[in-house]
mmCIF file of C-alpha atoms in Angstrom:
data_model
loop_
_atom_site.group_PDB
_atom_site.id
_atom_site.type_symbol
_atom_site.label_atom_id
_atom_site.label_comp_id
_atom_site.label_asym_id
_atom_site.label_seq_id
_atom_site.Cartn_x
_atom_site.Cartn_y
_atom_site.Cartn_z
ATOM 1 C CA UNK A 1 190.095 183.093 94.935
ATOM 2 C CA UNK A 2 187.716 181.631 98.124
ATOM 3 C CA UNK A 3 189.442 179.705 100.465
ATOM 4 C CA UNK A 4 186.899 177.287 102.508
ATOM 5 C CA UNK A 5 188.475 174.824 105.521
ATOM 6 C CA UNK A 6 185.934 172.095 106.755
ATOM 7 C CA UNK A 7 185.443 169.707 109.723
ATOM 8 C CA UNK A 8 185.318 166.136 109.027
ATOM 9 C CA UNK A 9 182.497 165.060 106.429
ATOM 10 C CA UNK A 10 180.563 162.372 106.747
ATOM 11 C CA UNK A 11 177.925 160.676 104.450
ATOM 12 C CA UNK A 12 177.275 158.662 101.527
ATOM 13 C CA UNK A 13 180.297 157.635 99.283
ATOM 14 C CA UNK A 14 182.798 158.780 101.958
ATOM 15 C CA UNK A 15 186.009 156.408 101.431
ATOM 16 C CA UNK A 16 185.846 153.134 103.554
ATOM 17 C CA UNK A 17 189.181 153.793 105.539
ATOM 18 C CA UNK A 18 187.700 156.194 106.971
ATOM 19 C CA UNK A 19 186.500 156.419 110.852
ATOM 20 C CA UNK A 20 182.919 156.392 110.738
ATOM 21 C CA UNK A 21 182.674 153.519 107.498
ATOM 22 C CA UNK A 22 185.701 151.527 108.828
ATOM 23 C CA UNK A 23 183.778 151.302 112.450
ATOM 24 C CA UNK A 24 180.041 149.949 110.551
ATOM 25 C CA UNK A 25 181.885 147.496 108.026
ATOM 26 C CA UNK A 26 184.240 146.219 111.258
ATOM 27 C CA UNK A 27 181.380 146.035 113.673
ATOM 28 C CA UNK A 28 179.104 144.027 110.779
ATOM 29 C CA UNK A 29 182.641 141.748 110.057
ATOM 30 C CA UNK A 30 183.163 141.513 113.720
ATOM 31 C CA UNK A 31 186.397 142.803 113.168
ATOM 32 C CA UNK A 32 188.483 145.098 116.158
ATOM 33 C CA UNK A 33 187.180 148.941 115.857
ATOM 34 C CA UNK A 34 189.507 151.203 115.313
ATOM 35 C CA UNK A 35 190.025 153.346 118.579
ATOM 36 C CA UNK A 36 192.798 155.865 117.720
ATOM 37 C CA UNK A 37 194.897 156.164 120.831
ATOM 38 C CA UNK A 38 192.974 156.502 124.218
ATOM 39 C CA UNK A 39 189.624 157.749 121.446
ATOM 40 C CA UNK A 40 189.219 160.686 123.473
ATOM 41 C CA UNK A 41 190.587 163.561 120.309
ATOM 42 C CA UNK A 42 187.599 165.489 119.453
ATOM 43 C CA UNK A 43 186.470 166.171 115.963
ATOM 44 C CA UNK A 44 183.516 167.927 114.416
ATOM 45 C CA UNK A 45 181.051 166.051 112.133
ATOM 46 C CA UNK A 46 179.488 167.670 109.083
ATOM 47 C CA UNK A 47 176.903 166.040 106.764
ATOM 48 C CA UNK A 48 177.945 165.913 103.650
ATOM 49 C CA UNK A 49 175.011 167.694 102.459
ATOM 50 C CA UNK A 50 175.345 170.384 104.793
ATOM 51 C CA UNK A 51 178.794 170.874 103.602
ATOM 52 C CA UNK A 52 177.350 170.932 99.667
ATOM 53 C CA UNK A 53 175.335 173.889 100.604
ATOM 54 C CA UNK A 54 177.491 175.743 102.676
ATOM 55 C CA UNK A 55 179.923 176.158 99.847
ATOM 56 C CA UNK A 56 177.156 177.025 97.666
ATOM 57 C CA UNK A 57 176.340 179.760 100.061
ATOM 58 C CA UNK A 58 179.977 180.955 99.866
ATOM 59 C CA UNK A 59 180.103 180.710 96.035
ATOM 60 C CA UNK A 60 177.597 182.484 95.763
ATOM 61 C CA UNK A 61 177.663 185.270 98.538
ATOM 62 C CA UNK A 62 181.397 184.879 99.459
ATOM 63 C CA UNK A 63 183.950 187.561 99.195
ATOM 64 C CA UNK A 64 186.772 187.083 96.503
ATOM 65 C CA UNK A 65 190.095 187.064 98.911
ATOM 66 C CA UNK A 66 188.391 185.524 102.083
ATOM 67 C CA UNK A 67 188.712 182.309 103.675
ATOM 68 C CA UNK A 68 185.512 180.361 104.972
ATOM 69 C CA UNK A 69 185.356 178.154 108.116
ATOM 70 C CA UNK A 70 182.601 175.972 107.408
ATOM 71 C CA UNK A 71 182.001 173.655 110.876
ATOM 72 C CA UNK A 72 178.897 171.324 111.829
ATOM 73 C CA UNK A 73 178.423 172.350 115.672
ATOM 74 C CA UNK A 74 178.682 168.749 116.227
ATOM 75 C CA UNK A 75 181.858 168.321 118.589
ATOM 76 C CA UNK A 76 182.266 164.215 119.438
ATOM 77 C CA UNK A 77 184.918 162.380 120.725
ATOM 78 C CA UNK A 78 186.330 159.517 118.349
ATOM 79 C CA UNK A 79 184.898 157.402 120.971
ATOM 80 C CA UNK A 80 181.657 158.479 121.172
ATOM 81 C CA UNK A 81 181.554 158.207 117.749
ATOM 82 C CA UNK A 82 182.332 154.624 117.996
ATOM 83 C CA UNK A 83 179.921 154.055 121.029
ATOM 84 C CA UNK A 84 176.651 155.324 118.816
ATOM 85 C CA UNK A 85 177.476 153.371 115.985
ATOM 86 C CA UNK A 86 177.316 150.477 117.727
ATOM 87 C CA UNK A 87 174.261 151.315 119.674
ATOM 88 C CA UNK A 88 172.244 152.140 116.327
ATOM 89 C CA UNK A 89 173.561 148.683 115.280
ATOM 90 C CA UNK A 90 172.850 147.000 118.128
ATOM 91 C CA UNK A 91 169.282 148.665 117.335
ATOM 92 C CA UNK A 92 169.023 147.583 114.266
ATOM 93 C CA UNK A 93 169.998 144.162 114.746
ATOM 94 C CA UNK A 94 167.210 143.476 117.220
ATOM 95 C CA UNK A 95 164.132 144.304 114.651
#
């Protein structure tokens, strides 16, 4: 057995209720944004992609027996998550 642990995933198909979906479809509803607390718990992103071949890397050159931290070096508070979706909106909206 491989054991792999991930940060969170984000991308296509991820579940609405989740952070990054829930802020775009409340910001385009102009609904409240969901600011967990005072927003300032960090989490790490990973691309879904990424994620797709990182366990393909440890299928296929992992060790039977070890566990796999698989991490996207991209460290964000929930807040500044929130903050650049709305720029890129914002951005969006004005072309």
């Amino acid at each position: 057995m491989i054991i792999t642990n991930s940060s969170n995933n984000y991308g296509a198909y991820q579940h609405p209720e989740k952070l990054i979906p829930l802020v775009i479809s409340n910001a385009l509803m102009g609904k409240p944004l969901p600011i967990y607390g005072d927003g300032q718990q960090i989490r790490d992103w990973l691309f879904v992609e990424e994620h797709v071949q990182a366990l393909y890397l440890v299928l296929t050159k992992g060790r039977v027996g070890e566990n796999y931290n698989i991490g996207g070096n991209c460290e964000k508070t929930n807040l500044e998550v929130v903050k650049t979706i709305c720029q890129l909106l914002e951005e969006l909206a004005a072309k």
